mmCIF file of C-alpha atoms in Angstrom:
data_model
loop_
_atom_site.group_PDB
_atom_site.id
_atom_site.type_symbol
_atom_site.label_atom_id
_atom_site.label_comp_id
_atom_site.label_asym_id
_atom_site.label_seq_id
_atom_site.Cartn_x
_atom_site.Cartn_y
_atom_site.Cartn_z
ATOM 1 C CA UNK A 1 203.302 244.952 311.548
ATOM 2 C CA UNK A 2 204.369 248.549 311.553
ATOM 3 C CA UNK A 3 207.864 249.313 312.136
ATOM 4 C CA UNK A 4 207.574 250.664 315.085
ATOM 5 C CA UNK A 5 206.007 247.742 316.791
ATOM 6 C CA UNK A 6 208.436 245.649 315.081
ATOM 7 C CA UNK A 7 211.226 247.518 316.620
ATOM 8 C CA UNK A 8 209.661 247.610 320.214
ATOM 9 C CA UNK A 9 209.144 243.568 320.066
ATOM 10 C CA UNK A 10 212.842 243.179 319.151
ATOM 11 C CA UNK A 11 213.182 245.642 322.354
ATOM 12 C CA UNK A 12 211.200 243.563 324.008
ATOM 13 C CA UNK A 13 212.525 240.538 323.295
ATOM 14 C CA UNK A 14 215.964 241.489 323.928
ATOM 15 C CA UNK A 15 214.993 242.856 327.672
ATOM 16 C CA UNK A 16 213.136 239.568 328.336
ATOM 17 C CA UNK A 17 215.945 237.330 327.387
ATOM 18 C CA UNK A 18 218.216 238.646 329.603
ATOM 19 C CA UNK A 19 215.813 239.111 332.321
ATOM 20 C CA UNK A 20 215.729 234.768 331.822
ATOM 21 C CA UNK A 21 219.597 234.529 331.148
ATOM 22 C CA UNK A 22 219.540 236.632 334.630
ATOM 23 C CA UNK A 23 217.640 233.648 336.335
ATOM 24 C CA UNK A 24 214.720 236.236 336.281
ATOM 25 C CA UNK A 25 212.074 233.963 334.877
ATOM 26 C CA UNK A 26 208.716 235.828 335.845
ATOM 27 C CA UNK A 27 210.286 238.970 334.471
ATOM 28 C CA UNK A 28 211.737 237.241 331.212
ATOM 29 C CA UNK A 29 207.592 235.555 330.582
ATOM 30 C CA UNK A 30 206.389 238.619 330.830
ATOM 31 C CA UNK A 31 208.962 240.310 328.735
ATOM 32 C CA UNK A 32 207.557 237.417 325.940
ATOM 33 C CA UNK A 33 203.965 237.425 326.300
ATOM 34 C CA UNK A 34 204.526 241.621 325.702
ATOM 35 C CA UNK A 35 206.293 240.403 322.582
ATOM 36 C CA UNK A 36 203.444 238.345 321.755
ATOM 37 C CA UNK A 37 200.862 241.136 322.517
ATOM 38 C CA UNK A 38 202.416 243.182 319.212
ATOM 39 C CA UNK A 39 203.766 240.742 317.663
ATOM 40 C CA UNK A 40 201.618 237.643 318.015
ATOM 41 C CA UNK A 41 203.459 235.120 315.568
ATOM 42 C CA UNK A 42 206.851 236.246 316.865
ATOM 43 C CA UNK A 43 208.375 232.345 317.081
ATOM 44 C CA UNK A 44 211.197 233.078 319.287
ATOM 45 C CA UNK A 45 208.668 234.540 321.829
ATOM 46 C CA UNK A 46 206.634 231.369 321.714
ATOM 47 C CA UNK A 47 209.446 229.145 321.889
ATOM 48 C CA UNK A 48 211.052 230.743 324.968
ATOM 49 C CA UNK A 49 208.195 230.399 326.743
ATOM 50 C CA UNK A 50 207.858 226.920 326.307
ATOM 51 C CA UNK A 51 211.718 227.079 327.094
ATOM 52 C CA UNK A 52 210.675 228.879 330.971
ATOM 53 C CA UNK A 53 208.008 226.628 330.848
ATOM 54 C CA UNK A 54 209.931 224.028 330.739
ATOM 55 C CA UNK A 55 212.485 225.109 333.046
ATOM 56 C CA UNK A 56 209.788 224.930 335.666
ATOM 57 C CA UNK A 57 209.231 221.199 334.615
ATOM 58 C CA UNK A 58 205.502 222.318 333.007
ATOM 59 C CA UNK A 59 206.163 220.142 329.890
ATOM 60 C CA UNK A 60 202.692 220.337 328.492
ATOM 61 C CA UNK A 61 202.493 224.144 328.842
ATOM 62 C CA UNK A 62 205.942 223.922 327.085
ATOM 63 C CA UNK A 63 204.584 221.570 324.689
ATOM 64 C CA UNK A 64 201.781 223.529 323.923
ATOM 65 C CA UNK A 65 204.561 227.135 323.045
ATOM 66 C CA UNK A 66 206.447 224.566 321.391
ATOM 67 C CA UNK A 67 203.883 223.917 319.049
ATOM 68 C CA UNK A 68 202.755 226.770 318.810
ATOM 69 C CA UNK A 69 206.165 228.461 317.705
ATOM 70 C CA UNK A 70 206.627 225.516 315.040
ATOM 71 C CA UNK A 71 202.894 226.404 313.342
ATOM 72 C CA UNK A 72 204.325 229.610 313.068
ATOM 73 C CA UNK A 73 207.868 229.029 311.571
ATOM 74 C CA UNK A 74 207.645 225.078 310.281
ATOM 75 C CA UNK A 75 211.332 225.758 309.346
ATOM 76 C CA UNK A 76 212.323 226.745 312.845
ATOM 77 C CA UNK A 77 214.719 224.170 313.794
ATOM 78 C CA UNK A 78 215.379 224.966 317.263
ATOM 79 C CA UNK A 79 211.226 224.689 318.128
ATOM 80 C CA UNK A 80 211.202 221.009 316.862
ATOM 81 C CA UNK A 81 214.345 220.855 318.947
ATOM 82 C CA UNK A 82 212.876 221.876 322.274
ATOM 83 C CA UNK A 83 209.390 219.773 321.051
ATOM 84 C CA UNK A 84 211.208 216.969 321.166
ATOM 85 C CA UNK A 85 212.618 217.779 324.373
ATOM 86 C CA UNK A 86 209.159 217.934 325.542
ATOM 87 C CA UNK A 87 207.434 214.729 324.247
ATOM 88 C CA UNK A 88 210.670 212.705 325.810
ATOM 89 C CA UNK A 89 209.897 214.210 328.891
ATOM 90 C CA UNK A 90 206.271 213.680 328.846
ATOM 91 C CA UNK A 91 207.169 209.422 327.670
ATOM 92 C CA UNK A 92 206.362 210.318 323.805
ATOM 93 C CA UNK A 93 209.542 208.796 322.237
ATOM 94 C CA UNK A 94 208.457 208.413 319.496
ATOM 95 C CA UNK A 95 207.259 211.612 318.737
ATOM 96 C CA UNK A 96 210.372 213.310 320.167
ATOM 97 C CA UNK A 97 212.110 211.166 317.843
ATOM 98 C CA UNK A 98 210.394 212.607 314.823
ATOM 99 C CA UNK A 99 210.770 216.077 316.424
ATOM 100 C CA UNK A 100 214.797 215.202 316.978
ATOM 101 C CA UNK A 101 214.673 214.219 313.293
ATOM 102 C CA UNK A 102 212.876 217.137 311.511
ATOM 103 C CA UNK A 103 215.003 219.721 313.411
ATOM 104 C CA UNK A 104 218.447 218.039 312.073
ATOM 105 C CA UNK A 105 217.036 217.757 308.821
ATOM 106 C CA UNK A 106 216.248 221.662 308.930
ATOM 107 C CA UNK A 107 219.553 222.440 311.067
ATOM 108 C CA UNK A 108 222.180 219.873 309.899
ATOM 109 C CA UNK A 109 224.735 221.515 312.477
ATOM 110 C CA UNK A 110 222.344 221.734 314.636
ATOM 111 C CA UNK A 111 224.734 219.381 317.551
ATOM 112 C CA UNK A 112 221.772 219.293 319.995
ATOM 113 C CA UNK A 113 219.539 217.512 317.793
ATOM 114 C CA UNK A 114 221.799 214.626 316.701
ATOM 115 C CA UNK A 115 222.923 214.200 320.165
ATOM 116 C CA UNK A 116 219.471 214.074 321.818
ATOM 117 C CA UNK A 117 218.220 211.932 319.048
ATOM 118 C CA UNK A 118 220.659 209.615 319.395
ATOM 119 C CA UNK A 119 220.901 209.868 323.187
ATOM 120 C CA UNK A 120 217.079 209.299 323.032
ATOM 121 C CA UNK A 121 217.983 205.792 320.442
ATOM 122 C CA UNK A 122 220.348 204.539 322.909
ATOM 123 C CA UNK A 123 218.136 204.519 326.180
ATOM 124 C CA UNK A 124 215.219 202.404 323.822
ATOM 125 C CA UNK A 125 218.065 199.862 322.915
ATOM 126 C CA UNK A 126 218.454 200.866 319.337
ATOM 127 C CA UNK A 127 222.435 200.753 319.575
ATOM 128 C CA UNK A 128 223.141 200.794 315.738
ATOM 129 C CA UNK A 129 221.096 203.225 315.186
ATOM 130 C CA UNK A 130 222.535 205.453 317.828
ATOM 131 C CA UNK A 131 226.292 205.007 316.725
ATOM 132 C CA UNK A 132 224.519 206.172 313.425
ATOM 133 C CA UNK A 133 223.226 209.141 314.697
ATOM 134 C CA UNK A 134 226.529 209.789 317.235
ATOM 135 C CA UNK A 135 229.077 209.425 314.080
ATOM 136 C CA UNK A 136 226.847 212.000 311.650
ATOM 137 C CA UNK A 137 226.987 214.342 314.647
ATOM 138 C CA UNK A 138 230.968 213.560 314.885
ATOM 139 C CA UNK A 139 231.005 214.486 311.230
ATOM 140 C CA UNK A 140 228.737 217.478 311.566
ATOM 141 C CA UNK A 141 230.797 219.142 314.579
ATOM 142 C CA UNK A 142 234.036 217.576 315.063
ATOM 143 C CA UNK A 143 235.224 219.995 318.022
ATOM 144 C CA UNK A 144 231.715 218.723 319.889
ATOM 145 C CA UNK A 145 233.184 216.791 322.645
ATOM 146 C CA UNK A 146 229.920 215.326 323.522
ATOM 147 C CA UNK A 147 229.219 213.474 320.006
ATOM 148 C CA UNK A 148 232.556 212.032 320.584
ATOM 149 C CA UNK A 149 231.869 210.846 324.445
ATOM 150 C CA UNK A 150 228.387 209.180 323.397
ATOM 151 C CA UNK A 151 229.640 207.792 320.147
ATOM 152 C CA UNK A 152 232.411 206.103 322.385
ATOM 153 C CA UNK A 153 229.919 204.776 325.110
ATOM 154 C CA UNK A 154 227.761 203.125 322.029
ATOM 155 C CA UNK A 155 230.841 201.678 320.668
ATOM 156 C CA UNK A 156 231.714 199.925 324.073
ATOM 157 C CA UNK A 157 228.242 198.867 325.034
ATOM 158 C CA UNK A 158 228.274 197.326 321.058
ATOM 159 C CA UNK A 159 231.722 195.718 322.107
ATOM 160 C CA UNK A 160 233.945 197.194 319.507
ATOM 161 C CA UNK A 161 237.069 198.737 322.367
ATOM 162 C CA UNK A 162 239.608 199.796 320.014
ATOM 163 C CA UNK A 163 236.323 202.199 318.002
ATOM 164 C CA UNK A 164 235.511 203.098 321.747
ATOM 165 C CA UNK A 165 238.729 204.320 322.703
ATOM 166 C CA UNK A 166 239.300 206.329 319.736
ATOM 167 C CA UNK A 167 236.129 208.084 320.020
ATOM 168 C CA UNK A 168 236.532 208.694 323.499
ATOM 169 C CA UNK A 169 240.274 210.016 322.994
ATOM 170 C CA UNK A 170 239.233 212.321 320.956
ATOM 171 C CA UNK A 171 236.469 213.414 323.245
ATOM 172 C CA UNK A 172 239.359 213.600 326.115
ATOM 173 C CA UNK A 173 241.363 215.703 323.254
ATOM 174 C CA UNK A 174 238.616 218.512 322.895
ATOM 175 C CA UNK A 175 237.608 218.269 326.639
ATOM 176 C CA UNK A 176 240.642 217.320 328.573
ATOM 177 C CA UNK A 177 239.135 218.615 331.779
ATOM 178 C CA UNK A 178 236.104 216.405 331.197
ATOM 179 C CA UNK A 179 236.159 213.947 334.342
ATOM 180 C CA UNK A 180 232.838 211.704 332.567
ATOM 181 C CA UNK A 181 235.346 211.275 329.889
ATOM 182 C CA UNK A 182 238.378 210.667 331.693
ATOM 183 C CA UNK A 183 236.454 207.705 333.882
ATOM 184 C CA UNK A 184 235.566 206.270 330.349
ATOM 185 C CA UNK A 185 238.565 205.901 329.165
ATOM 186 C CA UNK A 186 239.949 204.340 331.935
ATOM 187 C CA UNK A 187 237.293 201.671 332.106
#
């Protein structure tokens, strides 16, 4: 691509994603779909529109960007991300688990990942697994509240209190205003 395209795509790009940070969502797709016009592998195009898309609850259509963005970058973490994202909200757990997996793999600190993945564990009963998954991510990002909170409501559904309560005191440290975590604790 000529360098002039390539600098009116990054234009582009960055007009559109505020136009969607700016709730402006028709604005912010057409902002991408000019990206993809000159620059038609551009992955963070194609995976914002199947971010939109999926802010409008069109999963497939998201699905579909999603995929599209992760033939074009196979490294891009945050596409396999928002995949998986997808394919739990269309009932494909199992595929949003692989998708969960391959973009922590390619983005260890990558929080979102490890916490969907092992949010995703914990709704289809796989409790070990999920305290796996929720201590890795504790490891990973220790100043992630969240990892903390879910690794602490594993620990109490698996009936291990004392591991509970010190996972969700530290979750209450980084996020003191937190009321999900405060009720935890005090159950």
């Amino acid at each position: 691509m000529p360098e002039v395209d390539r600098s009116e795509a990054a234009a582009l790009l960055q007009a559109a994603v505020a136009a969607h940070r700016a709730g402006r969502v028709a604005e912010a797709v057409a902002g991408y779909r000019a990206v993809l016009a000159r620059a038609p592998g551009n992955v963070d195009a194609l995976n914002l529109l199947g971010v939109a898309a999926a802010g409008q609850g069109a999963w497939s259509e998201a699905l579909g960007w999603y995929d599209r963005a992760v033939a074009a970058k196979p490294r891009y973490a945050p596409a396999h991300l928002n995949r998986g994202n997808a394919l739990a909200a269309l009932g494909d757990t199992q595929g949003a688990e692989a998708a969960y997996r391959t973009a922590a793999k390619l983005q260890p600190d990558l929080a979102d990942a490890r916490l969907n993945l092992g949010a995703l564990l914990h709704r289809t009963g796989r409790l070990d697994e999920a305290i796996a998954v929720f201590r890795a991510l504790v490891r990973a990002a220790p100043h992630d509240a969240r990892g903390h909170f879910n690794l602490g409501r594993c620990l109490l559904e698996a009936k291990r209190p004392a591991d509970a309560h010190a996972a969700l005191t530290k979750a209450a440290r980084i996020a003191p205003a937190d009321a999900a975590v405060r009720i935890a604790l005090a159950d």
